[in-house]
Short mmCIF file of C-alpha atoms and ligand atoms in Angstrom, two decimals:
data_model
loop_
_atom_site.label_atom_id
_atom_site.label_comp_id
_atom_site.label_asym_id
_atom_site.label_seq_id
_atom_site.Cartn_x
_atom_site.Cartn_y
_atom_site.Cartn_z
CA MET C 150 3.73 -38.63 -4.93
CA GLN C 151 3.06 -39.80 -8.50
CA GLN C 152 4.19 -37.30 -11.11
CA LYS C 153 4.08 -37.40 -14.91
CA SER C 154 7.54 -36.94 -16.42
CA LYS C 155 8.13 -33.59 -18.09
CA ASN C 156 9.21 -33.51 -21.72
CA LYS C 157 12.13 -31.26 -22.54
CA SER C 158 10.76 -27.76 -22.25
CA ASN C 159 11.49 -24.57 -24.18
CA TYR C 160 10.35 -22.55 -21.21
CA PHE C 161 13.34 -21.04 -19.36
CA TYR C 162 12.19 -21.55 -15.76
CA LEU C 163 15.16 -19.65 -14.18
CA SER C 164 16.88 -22.89 -13.13
CA ASN C 165 16.85 -26.64 -13.67
CA THR C 166 14.52 -27.37 -10.74
CA GLN C 167 11.79 -29.71 -11.95
CA ARG C 168 8.16 -29.13 -10.95
CA PRO C 169 4.93 -30.84 -11.99
CA MET C 170 2.41 -29.19 -14.28
CA LEU C 171 -0.31 -27.22 -12.49
CA ASP C 172 -3.82 -28.40 -13.26
CA ARG C 173 -6.27 -26.49 -11.05
CA ALA C 174 -6.55 -24.55 -7.82
CA ASP C 175 -9.24 -23.74 -5.29
CA GLY C 176 -9.00 -21.75 -2.04
CA ILE C 177 -5.73 -22.65 -0.32
CA TYR C 178 -5.23 -25.83 -2.42
CA LEU C 179 -3.60 -26.60 -5.78
CA TRP C 180 -3.59 -29.84 -7.83
CA ASP C 181 -1.03 -31.00 -10.37
CA GLU C 182 -1.96 -32.88 -13.54
CA SER C 183 -1.35 -36.24 -11.81
CA GLY C 184 -4.01 -35.34 -9.28
CA ASN C 185 -1.64 -34.64 -6.37
CA LYS C 186 -2.93 -32.03 -3.94
CA TYR C 187 -0.79 -29.23 -2.45
CA ILE C 188 -1.48 -26.74 0.33
CA ASP C 189 -0.42 -23.26 -0.72
CA ALA C 190 1.05 -22.26 2.66
CA SER C 191 2.97 -19.33 1.18
CA SER C 192 0.35 -17.96 -1.25
CA GLY C 193 2.98 -18.58 -3.97
CA PRO C 194 5.47 -15.77 -3.31
CA ILE C 195 2.98 -14.13 -0.88
CA VAL C 196 0.55 -13.26 -3.69
CA SER C 197 -2.65 -15.34 -3.56
CA ASN C 198 -4.13 -13.46 -0.61
CA ILE C 199 -7.79 -14.26 -1.28
CA GLY C 200 -7.12 -17.86 -2.26
CA HIS C 201 -7.35 -19.45 -5.70
CA SER C 202 -10.26 -19.48 -8.19
CA ASN C 203 -12.41 -17.01 -6.32
CA PRO C 204 -15.81 -17.06 -8.12
CA SER C 205 -16.56 -13.33 -7.65
CA VAL C 206 -13.24 -12.30 -9.18
CA ILE C 207 -13.60 -14.72 -12.08
CA LYS C 208 -17.14 -13.46 -12.72
CA ALA C 209 -16.00 -9.82 -12.69
CA MET C 210 -13.11 -10.56 -15.07
CA LYS C 211 -15.34 -12.54 -17.48
CA LYS C 212 -17.86 -9.68 -17.52
CA GLN C 213 -15.07 -7.21 -18.29
CA MET C 214 -13.60 -9.47 -21.00
CA ASP C 215 -16.92 -9.41 -22.83
CA LYS C 216 -16.78 -5.59 -22.87
CA SER C 217 -13.10 -4.71 -23.44
CA THR C 218 -9.75 -6.11 -22.36
CA PHE C 219 -7.34 -3.35 -23.34
CA GLY C 220 -7.87 0.35 -23.73
CA TYR C 221 -4.73 2.46 -23.72
CA ARG C 222 -4.71 5.16 -21.07
CA LEU C 223 -3.68 7.87 -23.56
CA ASN C 224 -6.76 7.06 -25.63
CA PHE C 225 -9.40 6.36 -23.01
CA PHE C 226 -10.19 6.47 -19.31
CA ASN C 227 -11.83 3.22 -18.18
CA GLU C 228 -14.41 2.47 -15.52
CA PRO C 229 -12.66 -0.40 -13.62
CA ALA C 230 -9.49 1.74 -13.27
CA GLU C 231 -11.52 4.75 -12.05
CA LYS C 232 -13.44 2.64 -9.52
CA LEU C 233 -10.31 0.84 -8.32
CA ALA C 234 -8.42 4.13 -7.93
CA SER C 235 -11.28 5.59 -5.91
CA LEU C 236 -11.60 2.54 -3.61
CA THR C 237 -7.81 2.35 -3.15
CA ALA C 238 -7.56 6.06 -2.33
CA SER C 239 -10.25 5.64 0.33
CA LEU C 240 -7.97 3.12 2.10
CA MET C 241 -4.82 5.25 2.02
CA PRO C 242 -3.50 7.63 4.69
CA SER C 243 -4.90 11.13 4.43
CA GLY C 244 -3.54 13.10 1.47
CA LEU C 245 -2.35 10.08 -0.52
CA ASP C 246 -5.26 10.10 -2.90
CA GLN C 247 -3.45 9.99 -6.25
CA ILE C 248 -3.34 6.46 -7.63
CA PHE C 249 -1.06 5.25 -10.42
CA PHE C 250 -1.25 1.70 -11.80
CA THR C 251 1.58 -0.59 -12.88
CA SER C 252 1.90 -4.27 -13.78
CA GLY C 253 3.70 -5.52 -10.65
CA GLY C 254 5.92 -4.82 -7.67
CA SER C 255 9.18 -3.83 -9.38
CA GLU C 256 7.33 -1.45 -11.69
CA SER C 257 5.61 0.08 -8.66
CA VAL C 258 8.93 0.63 -6.88
CA GLU C 259 10.53 2.09 -10.04
CA SER C 260 7.55 4.42 -10.36
CA CYS C 261 7.91 5.57 -6.73
CA ILE C 262 11.60 6.34 -7.24
CA LYS C 263 11.01 8.27 -10.45
CA LEU C 264 8.02 10.14 -9.02
CA ALA C 265 10.15 11.23 -6.03
CA ARG C 266 13.01 12.30 -8.29
CA GLN C 267 10.81 14.21 -10.73
CA TYR C 268 9.15 15.98 -7.81
CA ALA C 269 12.59 17.10 -6.57
CA VAL C 270 13.61 18.29 -10.04
CA ASN C 271 10.33 20.18 -10.50
CA THR C 272 10.66 21.89 -7.11
CA ASN C 273 14.21 23.19 -7.55
CA LYS C 274 15.78 20.42 -5.45
CA GLU C 275 17.86 19.08 -8.30
CA LYS C 276 20.66 18.08 -5.91
CA LYS C 277 18.45 15.46 -4.25
CA TRP C 278 18.87 12.02 -5.82
CA LYS C 279 20.10 9.50 -3.23
CA ILE C 280 17.68 6.90 -1.91
CA ILE C 281 18.64 5.27 1.36
CA SER C 282 17.30 1.78 2.02
CA LEU C 283 17.72 -1.08 4.46
CA TYR C 284 20.09 -4.03 4.48
CA PRO C 285 18.77 -6.70 4.11
CA SER C 286 15.82 -5.68 1.94
CA TYR C 287 14.18 -6.61 -1.35
CA HIS C 288 12.57 -4.05 -3.65
CA GLY C 289 12.47 -5.80 -7.02
CA GLY C 290 14.44 -7.22 -9.91
CA THR C 291 14.65 -4.23 -12.29
CA LEU C 292 17.84 -2.18 -12.12
CA GLY C 293 16.41 0.83 -10.26
CA ALA C 294 14.75 -1.39 -7.67
CA LEU C 295 17.85 -3.58 -7.46
CA ALA C 296 20.05 -0.55 -6.73
CA ILE C 297 18.10 -0.03 -3.48
CA THR C 298 17.88 -3.76 -2.66
CA GLY C 299 20.04 -5.24 0.09
CA MET C 300 20.50 -8.89 -0.91
CA ASP C 301 24.00 -9.62 -2.15
CA PRO C 302 23.46 -12.63 -4.46
CA PHE C 303 20.75 -10.78 -6.39
CA VAL C 304 22.59 -7.45 -6.50
CA ASP C 305 26.32 -8.13 -6.80
CA PRO C 306 26.46 -9.65 -10.32
CA PHE C 307 24.62 -6.59 -11.69
CA SER C 308 26.15 -3.81 -9.58
CA LYS C 309 28.28 -2.51 -12.48
CA LEU C 310 25.08 -1.80 -14.42
CA MET C 311 23.60 0.60 -11.89
CA LYS C 312 24.29 3.23 -9.22
CA VAL C 313 24.09 1.20 -6.02
CA MET C 314 22.46 3.34 -3.31
CA PRO C 315 23.43 3.74 0.39
CA LYS C 316 22.06 1.20 2.89
CA ILE C 317 21.61 1.16 6.66
CA PRO C 318 21.13 -1.98 8.78
CA ALA C 319 17.55 -3.23 9.18
CA ALA C 320 16.36 -3.50 12.80
CA THR C 321 17.47 -7.10 13.35
CA CYS C 322 16.99 -6.83 17.14
CA TYR C 323 16.55 -10.59 17.54
CA LEU C 324 20.28 -10.94 16.84
CA ASP C 325 21.34 -8.24 19.31
CA ASN C 326 23.15 -9.18 22.45
CA ASP C 327 22.95 -5.98 24.49
CA ASN C 328 21.22 -4.62 27.56
CA LEU C 329 18.87 -2.29 25.71
CA SER C 330 15.07 -2.47 25.91
CA GLU C 331 13.12 -3.12 22.67
CA ASP C 332 12.16 0.56 22.50
CA GLU C 333 15.75 1.66 22.96
CA ARG C 334 16.81 -0.69 20.18
CA GLY C 335 14.13 0.77 17.90
CA ILE C 336 15.52 4.28 18.46
CA LYS C 337 19.09 3.00 18.00
CA TYR C 338 18.27 1.51 14.57
CA ALA C 339 16.21 4.53 13.47
CA ASN C 340 19.07 6.86 14.44
CA LEU C 341 21.28 5.00 11.95
CA LEU C 342 19.17 6.69 9.28
CA GLU C 343 20.03 10.16 10.57
CA GLU C 344 23.73 9.26 10.74
CA GLU C 345 23.64 8.08 7.13
CA ILE C 346 21.74 11.18 5.95
CA ILE C 347 24.36 13.42 7.54
CA LYS C 348 27.18 11.31 6.11
CA GLN C 349 25.66 11.55 2.61
CA ASP C 350 24.79 15.29 2.98
CA PRO C 351 21.04 15.89 3.57
CA GLU C 352 20.82 18.15 0.50
CA THR C 353 21.59 15.15 -1.71
CA VAL C 354 19.22 12.67 -0.05
CA LEU C 355 15.91 12.32 -1.86
CA ALA C 356 14.10 9.52 -0.02
CA PHE C 357 14.19 6.68 2.46
CA ILE C 358 12.48 3.49 1.29
CA LEU C 359 11.51 0.67 3.63
CA GLU C 360 9.34 -2.41 3.86
CA PRO C 361 7.53 -1.56 7.15
CA ILE C 362 7.67 -5.27 7.98
CA GLY C 363 10.43 -7.16 6.21
CA GLY C 364 9.54 -9.51 3.40
CA ALA C 365 11.52 -12.34 1.85
CA SER C 366 14.94 -10.78 2.55
CA THR C 367 14.61 -10.80 6.36
CA GLY C 368 11.74 -13.24 6.88
CA ALA C 369 8.94 -11.04 8.24
CA LEU C 370 11.18 -8.88 10.44
CA VAL C 371 9.06 -6.61 12.68
CA PRO C 372 10.89 -3.51 13.99
CA PRO C 373 10.23 -2.30 17.57
CA ASN C 374 7.28 0.04 18.13
CA SER C 375 9.56 3.03 18.75
CA TYR C 376 11.22 2.75 15.33
CA PHE C 377 8.62 4.39 13.13
CA LYS C 378 7.96 7.59 15.11
CA ARG C 379 11.68 8.33 15.01
CA ILE C 380 11.84 7.57 11.26
CA ASN C 381 8.96 10.02 10.67
CA GLU C 382 10.79 12.70 12.70
CA ILE C 383 14.16 12.22 10.99
CA CYS C 384 12.71 12.36 7.49
CA LYS C 385 10.68 15.47 8.25
CA LYS C 386 13.68 17.21 9.83
CA HIS C 387 15.91 16.62 6.79
CA ASP C 388 13.23 17.10 4.09
CA ILE C 389 13.41 13.50 2.92
CA LEU C 390 10.49 11.63 1.38
CA ILE C 391 9.35 8.34 2.90
CA ILE C 392 8.55 5.62 0.38
CA ALA C 393 6.74 2.64 1.91
CA ASP C 394 7.29 -0.53 -0.08
CA GLU C 395 4.08 -2.37 0.79
CA VAL C 396 4.33 -4.69 -2.22
CA MET C 397 4.28 -7.73 0.08
CA THR C 398 2.77 -6.27 3.25
CA GLY C 399 -0.08 -4.27 1.67
CA ALA C 400 -3.71 -5.19 0.98
CA GLY C 401 -4.33 -6.66 4.42
CA ARG C 402 -1.60 -9.31 4.73
CA THR C 403 -0.38 -8.10 8.17
CA GLY C 404 -3.79 -7.52 9.79
CA LYS C 405 -4.12 -3.87 8.67
CA PHE C 406 -4.67 -2.70 5.11
CA LEU C 407 -1.14 -1.23 5.17
CA ALA C 408 1.58 -2.51 7.50
CA GLY C 409 2.62 1.10 8.19
CA GLU C 410 -0.77 1.64 9.88
CA HIS C 411 0.36 -0.46 12.86
CA TRP C 412 2.64 2.43 13.86
CA ASN C 413 1.38 5.50 12.00
CA LEU C 414 4.24 5.54 9.55
CA GLU C 415 3.84 8.72 7.48
CA PRO C 416 4.78 7.82 3.90
CA ASP C 417 4.72 10.28 1.01
CA ILE C 418 4.48 7.53 -1.58
CA ILE C 419 3.36 3.88 -1.26
CA ALA C 420 4.03 0.92 -3.59
CA MET C 421 1.77 -2.15 -3.60
CA ALA C 422 1.34 -5.23 -5.82
CA LYS C 423 1.22 -8.97 -5.00
CA GLY C 424 -1.92 -9.33 -2.79
CA PHE C 425 -3.45 -6.21 -4.36
CA ALA C 426 -4.66 -8.26 -7.31
CA ALA C 427 -3.85 -11.55 -5.54
CA GLY C 428 -2.50 -13.26 -8.68
CA TYR C 429 -5.64 -12.81 -10.80
CA ALA C 430 -3.89 -10.29 -13.08
CA PRO C 431 -0.47 -8.61 -13.26
CA LEU C 432 -1.27 -5.41 -11.41
CA GLY C 433 0.57 -3.07 -9.08
CA VAL C 434 -0.23 0.34 -7.71
CA VAL C 435 1.41 3.51 -6.42
CA ALA C 436 -0.39 5.91 -4.07
CA ALA C 437 1.14 9.36 -3.80
CA LYS C 438 0.40 12.59 -1.99
CA ASN C 439 -1.71 14.91 -4.10
CA THR C 440 0.81 17.71 -3.41
CA ILE C 441 3.48 15.67 -5.23
CA VAL C 442 1.27 14.70 -8.16
CA ASN C 443 -0.21 18.20 -8.56
CA GLU C 444 3.28 19.67 -8.76
CA ILE C 445 4.27 17.16 -11.44
CA ASN C 446 1.06 17.51 -13.43
CA ASN C 447 1.33 21.30 -13.33
CA SER C 448 4.82 21.03 -14.83
CA GLY C 449 3.72 18.93 -17.80
CA GLY C 450 3.08 15.49 -16.28
CA PHE C 451 4.94 12.39 -15.09
CA LEU C 452 7.72 11.35 -17.50
CA HIS C 453 7.09 7.66 -16.96
CA GLY C 454 4.60 4.90 -17.69
CA HIS C 455 4.19 1.23 -18.56
CA THR C 456 2.11 0.01 -21.50
CA TYR C 457 -0.25 -2.34 -19.65
CA ALA C 458 -0.74 -0.08 -16.66
CA GLY C 459 -4.35 0.53 -15.71
CA ASN C 460 -5.81 -1.73 -18.40
CA PRO C 461 -9.50 -2.53 -17.83
CA LEU C 462 -9.09 -6.29 -17.40
CA ALA C 463 -6.35 -6.10 -14.74
CA CYS C 464 -8.25 -3.33 -12.94
CA SER C 465 -11.51 -5.32 -12.97
CA ALA C 466 -9.57 -8.13 -11.25
CA GLY C 467 -8.02 -5.72 -8.74
CA LEU C 468 -11.39 -4.14 -7.98
CA ALA C 469 -13.06 -7.51 -7.40
CA VAL C 470 -10.14 -8.66 -5.20
CA LEU C 471 -10.28 -5.51 -3.08
CA ARG C 472 -14.06 -5.84 -2.68
CA GLU C 473 -13.57 -9.45 -1.61
CA ILE C 474 -10.90 -8.49 0.96
CA LEU C 475 -13.25 -5.90 2.46
CA SER C 476 -16.57 -7.76 2.27
CA LYS C 477 -15.18 -11.02 3.69
CA ASN C 478 -13.28 -9.25 6.51
CA LEU C 479 -10.05 -10.88 5.39
CA ILE C 480 -7.89 -8.27 7.11
CA GLU C 481 -9.45 -9.18 10.46
CA ASN C 482 -9.05 -12.86 9.63
CA ALA C 483 -5.34 -12.29 8.88
CA HIS C 484 -4.99 -10.80 12.36
CA ILE C 485 -6.89 -13.63 14.11
CA GLN C 486 -5.38 -16.57 12.21
CA GLY C 487 -1.93 -14.98 12.42
CA ILE C 488 -2.08 -15.25 16.22
CA THR C 489 -2.97 -18.96 15.98
CA LEU C 490 -0.26 -19.60 13.39
CA LYS C 491 2.43 -17.93 15.50
CA GLU C 492 1.29 -19.88 18.58
CA LYS C 493 1.59 -23.15 16.67
CA LEU C 494 5.02 -22.23 15.27
CA ASN C 495 6.20 -21.26 18.74
CA GLN C 496 5.17 -24.74 19.93
CA LEU C 497 7.41 -26.14 17.19
CA LYS C 498 10.16 -23.76 18.31
CA ASN C 499 9.91 -25.24 21.82
CA GLU C 500 10.07 -28.74 20.41
CA PHE C 501 12.96 -28.30 17.96
CA SER C 502 16.25 -26.93 19.24
CA PHE C 503 17.16 -25.62 15.77
CA ILE C 504 14.24 -23.19 15.39
CA GLY C 505 15.76 -19.93 16.62
CA ASP C 506 13.04 -17.37 16.00
CA VAL C 507 9.36 -17.10 15.05
CA ARG C 508 8.26 -13.64 13.91
CA GLY C 509 5.84 -11.59 11.86
CA LYS C 510 2.47 -9.89 12.04
CA GLY C 511 -0.94 -11.02 10.80
CA LEU C 512 -0.35 -13.72 8.20
CA LEU C 513 3.11 -12.48 7.25
CA VAL C 514 4.91 -15.01 9.42
CA ALA C 515 8.30 -16.73 9.26
CA PHE C 516 10.63 -18.88 11.32
CA GLU C 517 14.41 -19.05 11.19
CA LEU C 518 16.64 -22.06 11.72
CA VAL C 519 19.86 -21.75 13.73
CA ALA C 520 22.72 -23.91 14.95
CA ASN C 521 22.54 -22.38 18.42
CA LYS C 522 19.48 -20.74 19.96
CA GLU C 523 21.51 -18.80 22.53
CA THR C 524 23.96 -17.19 20.14
CA MET C 525 21.66 -17.34 17.08
CA GLU C 526 24.59 -18.72 15.11
CA PRO C 527 23.16 -19.80 11.73
CA LEU C 528 23.33 -23.31 10.34
CA PRO C 529 26.34 -23.92 8.06
CA THR C 530 25.44 -22.88 4.50
CA SER C 531 26.78 -26.23 3.27
CA MET C 532 23.72 -27.88 4.85
CA ASN C 533 21.44 -26.08 2.36
CA ALA C 534 18.70 -26.20 4.98
CA ASP C 535 16.73 -23.53 3.11
CA THR C 536 16.15 -25.74 0.07
CA LEU C 537 16.13 -29.04 1.99
CA LEU C 538 13.10 -28.17 4.12
CA VAL C 539 11.22 -26.65 1.18
CA GLU C 540 11.75 -29.82 -0.86
CA GLU C 541 10.84 -32.06 2.08
CA ALA C 542 7.60 -30.11 2.47
CA TYR C 543 6.90 -30.13 -1.27
CA LYS C 544 7.13 -33.93 -1.30
CA LYS C 545 4.40 -33.96 1.33
CA GLY C 546 2.24 -31.51 -0.63
CA LEU C 547 3.07 -28.45 1.47
CA ILE C 548 4.30 -25.33 -0.31
CA ILE C 549 6.43 -22.97 1.79
CA TYR C 550 8.85 -20.20 0.79
CA SER C 551 12.46 -19.83 1.91
CA ARG C 552 15.39 -17.47 1.55
CA LYS C 553 18.83 -16.98 3.05
CA THR C 554 18.23 -14.49 5.85
CA ARG C 555 21.22 -12.32 6.55
CA GLY C 556 21.94 -10.44 3.32
CA GLY C 557 20.96 -13.39 1.19
CA THR C 558 24.04 -15.45 2.00
CA ILE C 559 23.67 -17.04 5.45
CA GLY C 560 20.78 -18.06 7.69
CA ASP C 561 17.67 -19.97 6.66
CA HIS C 562 14.15 -18.67 7.09
CA PHE C 563 10.82 -20.04 5.92
CA MET C 564 7.75 -17.96 5.26
CA ILE C 565 4.41 -19.43 6.28
CA CYS C 566 2.03 -16.96 4.68
CA PRO C 567 -1.14 -18.79 3.61
CA PRO C 568 -4.04 -17.06 1.84
CA LEU C 569 -6.00 -14.77 4.19
CA VAL C 570 -9.09 -16.99 3.74
CA ILE C 571 -7.46 -19.72 5.84
CA ASN C 572 -9.18 -21.18 8.92
CA LYS C 573 -7.86 -22.71 12.15
CA LYS C 574 -8.33 -26.31 10.99
CA GLN C 575 -6.23 -25.63 7.90
CA ILE C 576 -3.52 -24.00 10.03
CA ASP C 577 -3.44 -27.18 12.14
CA GLU C 578 -3.11 -29.20 8.92
CA ILE C 579 -0.12 -27.08 7.78
CA CYS C 580 1.65 -27.29 11.15
CA LEU C 581 1.15 -31.05 11.40
CA ILE C 582 2.86 -31.62 8.04
CA LEU C 583 5.54 -29.07 8.89
CA ARG C 584 6.32 -30.95 12.10
CA GLU C 585 6.89 -34.16 10.14
CA CYS C 586 9.19 -32.31 7.74
CA LEU C 587 11.17 -30.75 10.59
CA LYS C 588 11.61 -34.21 12.13
CA ASN C 589 12.89 -35.52 8.81
CA ILE C 590 15.48 -32.77 8.33
CA GLN C 591 16.45 -33.13 12.00
CA SER C 592 17.54 -36.69 11.38
CA LYS C 593 18.93 -35.99 7.86
CA LEU C 594 21.10 -33.12 9.08
CA ASN C 595 21.80 -34.63 12.48
CA LEU C 596 20.54 -31.55 14.30
C1 PLP B 804 8.83 -5.82 -0.84
C2 PLP B 804 8.89 -6.13 -2.31
N1 PLP B 804 9.05 -5.12 -3.19
C3 PLP B 804 9.09 -5.34 -4.52
C4 PLP B 804 8.99 -6.62 -5.03
C5 PLP B 804 9.05 -6.85 -6.53
O1 PLP B 804 7.80 -7.28 -6.97
P1 PLP B 804 7.63 -8.08 -8.36
O2 PLP B 804 8.29 -9.39 -8.19
O3 PLP B 804 6.14 -8.17 -8.53
O4 PLP B 804 8.26 -7.25 -9.42
C6 PLP B 804 8.84 -7.70 -4.16
C7 PLP B 804 8.77 -9.08 -4.66
O5 PLP B 804 8.99 -10.04 -3.97
C8 PLP B 804 8.79 -7.45 -2.76
O6 PLP B 804 8.64 -8.45 -1.87
#
């Protein structure tokens, strides 16, 4: 690929990795300023759910820009925020009709935590403050969200700055070597929550937060069907709130509007972002039970907020995105294309001895590389397979997303999560390039 050289930049891009300058984008494709074309097979970091440069969203945002771009929520209500809150509430589980806007995923998770805590304080449950989460998990980069995140390289350097919260193992059944059925494993992993609650003292436990289907920390880990019913029961029994982190899974990505709907998870509070505004504006959202919000409002209001939250421009984008998801049946398409994508990846798994697992739901799909398919022993970290395959793909104009799987230190998984507008032909195109890349790393790493 031809790329223009980049002058020394003042932009701190997190690391020294060099990337070309983005020029334009359309649907599932992006072009750099040298005219090279890329397939966005991960929707960025699982964000661009409706594809790039959607004309309806652009039109709605332009129309809003001509009217007003910012109106502070303490000074004015605004129509796009009202309409978006109403449409979002109509898609939430019964009772979760109170909608709070933020500017992204971490802000949404922070807001969920603080809403839960203020509810406890306002209802004479001052002793409740601990939030149990899963390991591995990812809930955001701000300190509150990081304290409940289970990914060592992101958490450890900052652990002195926060109160790290208790974790229980995520349901990594694909690594289990036992004689249990899938349902029995689901119950086994859910029961770890009850053990931890008892260990911590139920009177001190405020909430359990989970990504119903794992995101970047586990690579689209899907728990067994039996898991969620047991989680609902345990939380009810011990008076513990369920917070569903649907930042990555929400807004249709997994083939339902919320991933928790696949199993009737009963959350009290839900966080969403990413696909909710699909990259058109920084926007996140929290949906909470009206019983929680009424209690807080009746005691003077929520002691929390972010300046840009609920601004008319971001909400006009979110509203247009949501309308697009619903009118174009993108949730159904995620379900249908997800089946095809997993079939194709399973064919690659049969072909390459070093693909150990293909998993996910809808278009939240990932595969994991291993040294040994039987034992699921990971590849040596010194191979840097996670970055090697991503770079190999990038050279061929295919954008995929990788992370270290098991706590952020070992294991290599790759998320194939294209925009929900994708069709079968485009999935074939992705898998054809991916196959070439896998062949290349096979010979480079001698696998
Ligand atoms: C499940 C989950 N929660 C929270 C976040 C944080 O979102 P943001 O990066 O928008 O702050 C992410 C981001 O990857 C995520 O995947």
